[in-house]
Short mmCIF file of N, CA and C and ligand atoms in Angstrom, two decimals:
data_model
loop_
_atom_site.label_atom_id
_atom_site.label_comp_id
_atom_site.label_asym_id
_atom_site.label_seq_id
_atom_site.Cartn_x
_atom_site.Cartn_y
_atom_site.Cartn_z
N MET D 13 0.83 -1.20 0.00
CA MET D 13 0.00 0.00 0.00
C MET D 13 0.87 1.26 0.00
N ALA D 14 0.42 2.29 -0.68
CA ALA D 14 1.18 3.55 -0.78
C ALA D 14 1.17 4.29 0.55
N LEU D 15 2.10 5.21 0.69
CA LEU D 15 2.14 6.05 1.88
C LEU D 15 0.88 6.90 1.93
N GLU D 16 0.39 7.07 3.14
CA GLU D 16 -0.82 7.87 3.34
C GLU D 16 -0.50 8.92 4.41
N ARG D 17 -1.26 10.02 4.40
CA ARG D 17 -1.07 11.05 5.43
C ARG D 17 -2.34 11.25 6.24
N THR D 18 -2.17 11.53 7.51
CA THR D 18 -3.30 11.85 8.37
C THR D 18 -2.98 13.10 9.17
N PHE D 19 -4.03 13.73 9.68
CA PHE D 19 -3.86 14.94 10.48
C PHE D 19 -4.06 14.58 11.95
N SER D 20 -3.19 15.12 12.79
CA SER D 20 -3.22 14.82 14.23
C SER D 20 -3.20 16.11 15.04
N ILE D 21 -3.87 16.09 16.17
CA ILE D 21 -3.74 17.19 17.14
C ILE D 21 -3.39 16.58 18.50
N LEU D 22 -2.35 17.13 19.12
CA LEU D 22 -2.09 16.85 20.54
C LEU D 22 -2.86 17.94 21.28
N LYS D 23 -3.90 17.54 22.00
CA LYS D 23 -4.90 18.47 22.51
C LYS D 23 -4.42 19.23 23.75
N PRO D 24 -5.18 20.25 24.17
CA PRO D 24 -4.76 21.07 25.32
C PRO D 24 -4.45 20.27 26.59
N ASP D 25 -5.18 19.22 26.86
CA ASP D 25 -4.88 18.47 28.09
C ASP D 25 -3.49 17.84 28.01
N ALA D 26 -3.04 17.55 26.79
CA ALA D 26 -1.70 16.96 26.61
C ALA D 26 -0.61 18.01 26.70
N THR D 27 -0.83 19.17 26.06
CA THR D 27 0.22 20.22 26.13
C THR D 27 0.35 20.75 27.56
N ARG D 28 -0.78 20.89 28.24
CA ARG D 28 -0.75 21.40 29.63
C ARG D 28 0.09 20.52 30.54
N ARG D 29 0.01 19.21 30.31
CA ARG D 29 0.73 18.27 31.19
C ARG D 29 2.10 17.88 30.62
N ASN D 30 2.54 18.62 29.58
CA ASN D 30 3.88 18.39 29.01
C ASN D 30 4.05 16.96 28.49
N LEU D 31 3.01 16.47 27.81
CA LEU D 31 3.03 15.09 27.34
C LEU D 31 3.37 14.96 25.86
N THR D 32 3.72 16.07 25.19
CA THR D 32 3.86 15.99 23.73
C THR D 32 5.01 15.05 23.33
N GLY D 33 6.09 15.07 24.08
CA GLY D 33 7.22 14.20 23.74
C GLY D 33 6.86 12.73 23.92
N LEU D 34 6.19 12.41 25.01
CA LEU D 34 5.80 11.01 25.26
C LEU D 34 4.82 10.52 24.20
N ILE D 35 3.89 11.39 23.80
CA ILE D 35 2.93 10.99 22.77
C ILE D 35 3.63 10.84 21.43
N ASN D 36 4.54 11.77 21.10
CA ASN D 36 5.28 11.64 19.84
C ASN D 36 6.11 10.35 19.82
N ALA D 37 6.63 9.95 20.95
CA ALA D 37 7.40 8.70 20.99
C ALA D 37 6.51 7.52 20.62
N LYS D 38 5.27 7.52 21.09
CA LYS D 38 4.33 6.44 20.74
C LYS D 38 3.99 6.47 19.25
N ILE D 39 3.81 7.68 18.72
CA ILE D 39 3.50 7.83 17.29
C ILE D 39 4.65 7.25 16.46
N GLU D 40 5.86 7.62 16.81
CA GLU D 40 7.02 7.17 16.03
C GLU D 40 7.26 5.67 16.21
N ALA D 41 7.04 5.18 17.42
CA ALA D 41 7.23 3.75 17.66
C ALA D 41 6.24 2.92 16.84
N ALA D 42 5.11 3.52 16.51
CA ALA D 42 4.09 2.82 15.70
C ALA D 42 4.42 2.86 14.21
N GLY D 43 5.53 3.47 13.85
CA GLY D 43 5.94 3.48 12.45
C GLY D 43 5.41 4.67 11.67
N LEU D 44 4.84 5.64 12.37
CA LEU D 44 4.34 6.84 11.69
C LEU D 44 5.41 7.93 11.77
N ARG D 45 5.60 8.65 10.67
CA ARG D 45 6.60 9.71 10.62
C ARG D 45 5.91 11.07 10.76
N ILE D 46 6.45 11.93 11.62
CA ILE D 46 5.89 13.28 11.81
C ILE D 46 6.51 14.16 10.73
N VAL D 47 5.74 14.44 9.66
CA VAL D 47 6.29 15.17 8.51
C VAL D 47 5.96 16.66 8.55
N ALA D 48 5.15 17.08 9.52
CA ALA D 48 4.90 18.50 9.77
C ALA D 48 4.39 18.62 11.20
N GLN D 49 4.77 19.73 11.84
CA GLN D 49 4.34 19.90 13.24
C GLN D 49 4.49 21.37 13.64
N LYS D 50 3.46 21.91 14.30
CA LYS D 50 3.61 23.25 14.89
C LYS D 50 2.67 23.42 16.07
N ARG D 51 3.07 24.32 16.96
CA ARG D 51 2.27 24.60 18.15
C ARG D 51 1.43 25.84 17.86
N VAL D 52 0.12 25.75 18.07
CA VAL D 52 -0.78 26.87 17.81
C VAL D 52 -1.79 26.97 18.94
N HIS D 53 -2.32 28.17 19.13
CA HIS D 53 -3.42 28.33 20.09
C HIS D 53 -4.66 28.63 19.25
N MET D 54 -5.54 27.66 19.14
CA MET D 54 -6.74 27.81 18.30
C MET D 54 -7.65 28.90 18.85
N THR D 55 -8.20 29.69 17.94
CA THR D 55 -9.27 30.60 18.35
C THR D 55 -10.56 29.78 18.48
N ARG D 56 -11.55 30.37 19.12
CA ARG D 56 -12.86 29.69 19.20
C ARG D 56 -13.38 29.41 17.79
N ALA D 57 -13.23 30.39 16.91
CA ALA D 57 -13.75 30.24 15.54
C ALA D 57 -13.04 29.09 14.81
N GLN D 58 -11.74 28.97 15.02
CA GLN D 58 -11.01 27.86 14.38
C GLN D 58 -11.47 26.51 14.93
N ALA D 59 -11.69 26.44 16.24
CA ALA D 59 -12.15 25.19 16.84
C ALA D 59 -13.56 24.85 16.35
N GLU D 60 -14.41 25.87 16.22
CA GLU D 60 -15.78 25.64 15.70
C GLU D 60 -15.74 25.12 14.27
N THR D 61 -14.87 25.69 13.45
CA THR D 61 -14.74 25.24 12.06
C THR D 61 -14.21 23.82 12.03
N PHE D 62 -13.19 23.58 12.84
CA PHE D 62 -12.56 22.26 12.81
C PHE D 62 -13.54 21.15 13.18
N TYR D 63 -14.37 21.40 14.22
CA TYR D 63 -15.30 20.37 14.69
C TYR D 63 -16.74 20.64 14.23
N ALA D 64 -16.90 21.36 13.11
CA ALA D 64 -18.24 21.74 12.62
C ALA D 64 -19.17 20.54 12.45
N VAL D 65 -18.59 19.38 12.12
CA VAL D 65 -19.40 18.17 11.93
C VAL D 65 -20.19 17.81 13.20
N HIS D 66 -19.71 18.28 14.36
CA HIS D 66 -20.36 17.97 15.64
C HIS D 66 -21.23 19.11 16.17
N LYS D 67 -21.53 20.11 15.33
CA LYS D 67 -22.14 21.33 15.90
C LYS D 67 -23.52 21.14 16.52
N GLU D 68 -24.23 20.08 16.13
CA GLU D 68 -25.54 19.83 16.75
C GLU D 68 -25.45 18.95 18.00
N ARG D 69 -24.27 18.45 18.30
CA ARG D 69 -24.12 17.50 19.42
C ARG D 69 -24.11 18.25 20.75
N PRO D 70 -24.58 17.60 21.81
CA PRO D 70 -24.67 18.29 23.11
C PRO D 70 -23.31 18.71 23.68
N PHE D 71 -22.25 18.03 23.27
CA PHE D 71 -20.94 18.34 23.83
C PHE D 71 -20.18 19.39 23.02
N PHE D 72 -20.81 19.95 21.96
CA PHE D 72 -20.08 20.84 21.05
C PHE D 72 -19.49 22.07 21.75
N GLY D 73 -20.29 22.72 22.59
CA GLY D 73 -19.83 23.93 23.28
C GLY D 73 -18.62 23.65 24.15
N GLU D 74 -18.70 22.57 24.89
CA GLU D 74 -17.61 22.19 25.79
C GLU D 74 -16.35 21.82 24.98
N LEU D 75 -16.56 21.14 23.86
CA LEU D 75 -15.45 20.73 23.00
C LEU D 75 -14.71 21.95 22.45
N VAL D 76 -15.46 22.92 21.95
CA VAL D 76 -14.86 24.15 21.40
C VAL D 76 -14.13 24.91 22.51
N GLU D 77 -14.75 24.97 23.66
CA GLU D 77 -14.14 25.64 24.83
C GLU D 77 -12.80 24.98 25.17
N GLN D 78 -12.80 23.67 25.27
CA GLN D 78 -11.58 22.94 25.65
C GLN D 78 -10.49 23.08 24.58
N MET D 79 -10.87 22.99 23.32
CA MET D 79 -9.86 23.01 22.25
C MET D 79 -9.21 24.38 22.08
N SER D 80 -9.90 25.44 22.55
CA SER D 80 -9.34 26.78 22.39
C SER D 80 -8.82 27.34 23.71
N ALA D 81 -8.80 26.53 24.76
CA ALA D 81 -8.43 27.01 26.10
C ALA D 81 -6.93 27.05 26.33
N ALA D 82 -6.16 26.34 25.53
CA ALA D 82 -4.71 26.27 25.72
C ALA D 82 -4.10 25.84 24.38
N PRO D 83 -2.78 25.98 24.23
CA PRO D 83 -2.16 25.59 22.96
C PRO D 83 -2.35 24.11 22.63
N VAL D 84 -2.26 23.84 21.34
CA VAL D 84 -2.27 22.45 20.85
C VAL D 84 -1.05 22.30 19.94
N VAL D 85 -0.74 21.06 19.60
CA VAL D 85 0.28 20.80 18.57
C VAL D 85 -0.44 20.12 17.41
N VAL D 86 -0.40 20.77 16.24
CA VAL D 86 -1.01 20.16 15.05
C VAL D 86 0.09 19.49 14.25
N GLN D 87 -0.25 18.35 13.66
CA GLN D 87 0.76 17.54 12.98
C GLN D 87 0.21 16.89 11.72
N VAL D 88 1.11 16.56 10.81
CA VAL D 88 0.79 15.65 9.72
C VAL D 88 1.64 14.41 9.93
N LEU D 89 1.01 13.26 9.94
CA LEU D 89 1.69 11.98 10.11
C LEU D 89 1.64 11.21 8.80
N GLU D 90 2.73 10.56 8.48
CA GLU D 90 2.81 9.82 7.21
C GLU D 90 3.23 8.38 7.48
N GLY D 91 2.62 7.46 6.75
CA GLY D 91 3.00 6.05 6.88
C GLY D 91 2.05 5.19 6.09
N GLU D 92 2.32 3.88 6.08
CA GLU D 92 1.41 2.97 5.41
C GLU D 92 0.11 2.92 6.20
N ASN D 93 -0.99 3.12 5.51
CA ASN D 93 -2.29 3.03 6.16
C ASN D 93 -2.39 3.98 7.36
N ALA D 94 -1.81 5.18 7.22
CA ALA D 94 -1.63 6.09 8.37
C ALA D 94 -2.93 6.45 9.08
N ILE D 95 -4.02 6.59 8.34
CA ILE D 95 -5.27 7.04 8.97
C ILE D 95 -5.76 6.00 9.98
N LEU D 96 -5.89 4.77 9.51
CA LEU D 96 -6.35 3.69 10.40
C LEU D 96 -5.30 3.36 11.47
N ARG D 97 -4.05 3.36 11.06
CA ARG D 97 -2.97 3.03 11.98
C ARG D 97 -2.99 3.99 13.18
N TYR D 98 -3.13 5.29 12.88
CA TYR D 98 -3.11 6.27 13.97
C TYR D 98 -4.36 6.12 14.84
N ARG D 99 -5.51 5.82 14.23
CA ARG D 99 -6.72 5.60 15.05
C ARG D 99 -6.48 4.44 16.03
N GLU D 100 -5.76 3.42 15.58
CA GLU D 100 -5.44 2.29 16.47
C GLU D 100 -4.52 2.73 17.61
N VAL D 101 -3.51 3.52 17.25
CA VAL D 101 -2.54 3.98 18.26
C VAL D 101 -3.22 4.91 19.27
N MET D 102 -4.18 5.71 18.79
CA MET D 102 -4.91 6.63 19.69
C MET D 102 -5.76 5.87 20.70
N GLY D 103 -6.47 4.85 20.25
CA GLY D 103 -7.41 4.13 21.10
C GLY D 103 -8.79 4.77 21.05
N ALA D 104 -9.75 4.14 21.71
CA ALA D 104 -11.15 4.57 21.67
C ALA D 104 -11.32 5.98 22.23
N THR D 105 -12.36 6.68 21.72
CA THR D 105 -12.67 8.05 22.16
C THR D 105 -12.78 8.13 23.68
N ASN D 106 -13.49 7.15 24.26
CA ASN D 106 -13.62 7.08 25.72
C ASN D 106 -12.42 6.29 26.27
N PRO D 107 -11.54 6.95 27.02
CA PRO D 107 -10.32 6.27 27.48
C PRO D 107 -10.59 5.01 28.30
N GLU D 108 -11.74 4.97 28.95
CA GLU D 108 -12.07 3.76 29.73
C GLU D 108 -12.25 2.54 28.82
N LYS D 109 -12.58 2.81 27.56
CA LYS D 109 -12.80 1.71 26.61
C LYS D 109 -11.59 1.48 25.71
N ALA D 110 -10.56 2.28 25.89
CA ALA D 110 -9.38 2.17 25.02
C ALA D 110 -8.54 0.95 25.40
N ASP D 111 -7.93 0.34 24.37
CA ASP D 111 -7.06 -0.83 24.61
C ASP D 111 -5.79 -0.42 25.35
N ALA D 112 -5.24 -1.38 26.08
CA ALA D 112 -3.97 -1.15 26.78
C ALA D 112 -2.89 -0.75 25.78
N GLY D 113 -2.05 0.18 26.18
CA GLY D 113 -0.93 0.59 25.34
C GLY D 113 -1.26 1.74 24.39
N THR D 114 -2.55 2.06 24.23
CA THR D 114 -2.91 3.17 23.35
C THR D 114 -2.66 4.51 24.06
N ILE D 115 -2.58 5.56 23.25
CA ILE D 115 -2.32 6.90 23.80
C ILE D 115 -3.43 7.29 24.77
N ARG D 116 -4.68 7.09 24.35
CA ARG D 116 -5.79 7.52 25.22
C ARG D 116 -5.87 6.70 26.50
N LYS D 117 -5.55 5.40 26.41
CA LYS D 117 -5.58 4.58 27.63
C LYS D 117 -4.55 5.10 28.63
N GLU D 118 -3.38 5.46 28.11
CA GLU D 118 -2.30 5.87 29.01
C GLU D 118 -2.43 7.30 29.50
N TYR D 119 -2.93 8.20 28.63
CA TYR D 119 -2.82 9.62 28.96
C TYR D 119 -4.13 10.39 29.07
N ALA D 120 -5.21 9.93 28.42
CA ALA D 120 -6.44 10.73 28.40
C ALA D 120 -7.04 10.84 29.80
N LEU D 121 -7.70 11.98 30.03
CA LEU D 121 -8.32 12.22 31.34
C LEU D 121 -9.76 11.75 31.36
N ASN D 122 -10.46 11.97 30.26
CA ASN D 122 -11.88 11.60 30.15
C ASN D 122 -12.27 11.70 28.68
N MET D 123 -13.55 11.47 28.41
CA MET D 123 -14.07 11.46 27.03
C MET D 123 -13.78 12.77 26.28
N GLY D 124 -13.90 13.89 26.95
CA GLY D 124 -13.67 15.18 26.30
C GLY D 124 -12.19 15.50 26.20
N GLU D 125 -11.49 15.36 27.32
CA GLU D 125 -10.06 15.65 27.36
C GLU D 125 -9.30 14.36 27.09
N ASN D 126 -9.30 13.98 25.80
CA ASN D 126 -8.76 12.67 25.45
C ASN D 126 -7.47 12.75 24.64
N SER D 127 -6.73 13.82 24.88
CA SER D 127 -5.30 13.96 24.50
C SER D 127 -4.96 14.08 23.03
N VAL D 128 -5.68 13.39 22.15
CA VAL D 128 -5.33 13.43 20.73
C VAL D 128 -6.55 13.42 19.82
N HIS D 129 -6.35 13.97 18.64
CA HIS D 129 -7.31 13.85 17.54
C HIS D 129 -6.61 13.19 16.37
N GLY D 130 -7.32 12.38 15.63
CA GLY D 130 -6.81 11.85 14.36
C GLY D 130 -7.92 11.81 13.34
N SER D 131 -7.60 12.11 12.09
CA SER D 131 -8.61 12.10 11.02
C SER D 131 -9.27 10.72 10.92
N ASP D 132 -10.52 10.72 10.45
CA ASP D 132 -11.25 9.44 10.39
C ASP D 132 -11.42 8.88 8.98
N ALA D 133 -10.98 9.61 7.95
CA ALA D 133 -11.14 9.13 6.56
C ALA D 133 -10.23 9.95 5.64
N PRO D 134 -9.95 9.44 4.43
CA PRO D 134 -9.06 10.17 3.52
C PRO D 134 -9.55 11.59 3.19
N GLU D 135 -10.86 11.76 3.01
CA GLU D 135 -11.38 13.09 2.66
C GLU D 135 -11.18 14.07 3.81
N THR D 136 -11.49 13.63 5.04
CA THR D 136 -11.32 14.53 6.18
C THR D 136 -9.84 14.80 6.44
N ALA D 137 -9.00 13.80 6.22
CA ALA D 137 -7.56 14.01 6.42
C ALA D 137 -7.07 15.11 5.49
N ALA D 138 -7.43 15.04 4.21
CA ALA D 138 -6.98 16.04 3.24
C ALA D 138 -7.49 17.43 3.61
N GLN D 139 -8.75 17.48 4.02
CA GLN D 139 -9.38 18.76 4.40
C GLN D 139 -8.70 19.37 5.64
N GLU D 140 -8.47 18.52 6.64
CA GLU D 140 -7.89 19.00 7.90
C GLU D 140 -6.43 19.44 7.71
N ILE D 141 -5.68 18.68 6.92
CA ILE D 141 -4.28 19.05 6.64
C ILE D 141 -4.27 20.42 5.96
N ALA D 142 -5.15 20.61 4.97
CA ALA D 142 -5.18 21.86 4.22
C ALA D 142 -5.61 23.04 5.10
N GLN D 143 -6.42 22.76 6.14
CA GLN D 143 -6.85 23.83 7.05
C GLN D 143 -5.67 24.37 7.87
N TRP D 144 -4.69 23.53 8.14
CA TRP D 144 -3.64 23.92 9.10
C TRP D 144 -2.24 24.04 8.52
N PHE D 145 -1.98 23.47 7.35
CA PHE D 145 -0.62 23.52 6.81
C PHE D 145 -0.60 23.93 5.35
N ALA D 146 0.39 24.79 5.00
CA ALA D 146 0.69 25.07 3.60
C ALA D 146 1.51 23.90 3.07
N GLY D 147 1.42 23.68 1.79
CA GLY D 147 2.10 22.54 1.18
C GLY D 147 3.59 22.50 1.49
N ASN D 148 4.24 23.67 1.51
CA ASN D 148 5.70 23.69 1.73
C ASN D 148 6.09 23.52 3.20
N GLU D 149 5.10 23.41 4.09
CA GLU D 149 5.40 23.12 5.51
C GLU D 149 5.46 21.62 5.78
N ILE D 150 5.06 20.83 4.80
CA ILE D 150 5.04 19.37 4.97
C ILE D 150 6.22 18.78 4.22
N VAL D 151 7.10 18.11 4.99
CA VAL D 151 8.32 17.59 4.38
C VAL D 151 8.37 16.09 4.61
N GLY D 152 8.04 15.35 3.57
CA GLY D 152 7.95 13.90 3.70
C GLY D 152 9.28 13.20 3.49
P1 RTP M 228 -11.38 13.11 17.39
O1 RTP M 228 -12.32 13.56 16.29
O2 RTP M 228 -11.03 14.23 18.34
O3 RTP M 228 -10.18 12.42 16.84
O4 RTP M 228 -12.09 12.01 18.29
P2 RTP M 228 -12.99 10.79 17.83
O5 RTP M 228 -13.06 10.72 16.34
O6 RTP M 228 -12.50 9.59 18.56
O7 RTP M 228 -14.39 11.19 18.43
P3 RTP M 228 -15.55 12.11 17.80
O8 RTP M 228 -16.82 11.35 17.90
O9 RTP M 228 -15.15 12.64 16.46
O10 RTP M 228 -15.63 13.30 18.84
C1 RTP M 228 -14.76 14.40 18.74
C2 RTP M 228 -14.30 14.81 20.11
O11 RTP M 228 -15.38 15.35 20.84
C3 RTP M 228 -15.21 15.06 22.21
N1 RTP M 228 -16.35 14.30 22.69
N2 RTP M 228 -16.91 14.49 23.86
N3 RTP M 228 -18.55 14.32 26.14
C4 RTP M 228 -18.79 13.54 25.10
O12 RTP M 228 -19.72 12.75 25.08
C5 RTP M 228 -17.92 13.63 23.96
N4 RTP M 228 -18.01 12.90 22.87
C6 RTP M 228 -16.99 13.31 22.06
C7 RTP M 228 -13.94 14.25 22.35
O13 RTP M 228 -12.87 15.15 22.64
C8 RTP M 228 -13.78 13.66 20.98
O14 RTP M 228 -12.44 13.31 20.72
MG1 MG M 229 -13.57 12.35 15.11
#
């Protein structure tokens, strides 16, 4: 299978607790290469746009609040089957249901503050990467 790219966010709960290095070590150990990375503080508007698919959900307000409350690290990850591979490494949305060894099992605080985001499909990955990175910022 050809190399694929996915979009990742190390969320505010992770940056606050200085966990970005430990999480990156798990990403790299899983065979994914970090081909772009920067630290940004999302505005409310950026968080609303990013999670627009969830705007009717009851947790939307809290999600936007949390995502814009502190800096995040946005990344592009590259590897074979990167989208699914990263979802496996992240673990289930609810950390209580996440498999042992996954990022969320080890580091997430709860369903909302679950340390990482990863794209869920090729179309969303392309869209999310384009929202946060210029082409020349990604070095594969
Ligand atoms: P993500 O988009 O952040 O990678 O997470 P996901 O696919 O595993 O989960 P998704 O259903 O897309 O939900 C997006 C984020 O919203 C927060 N959430 N809170 N309190 C709740 O019931 C609830 N449900 C979801 C989480 O931060 C989740 O990652
Ligand atoms: Mg999602």
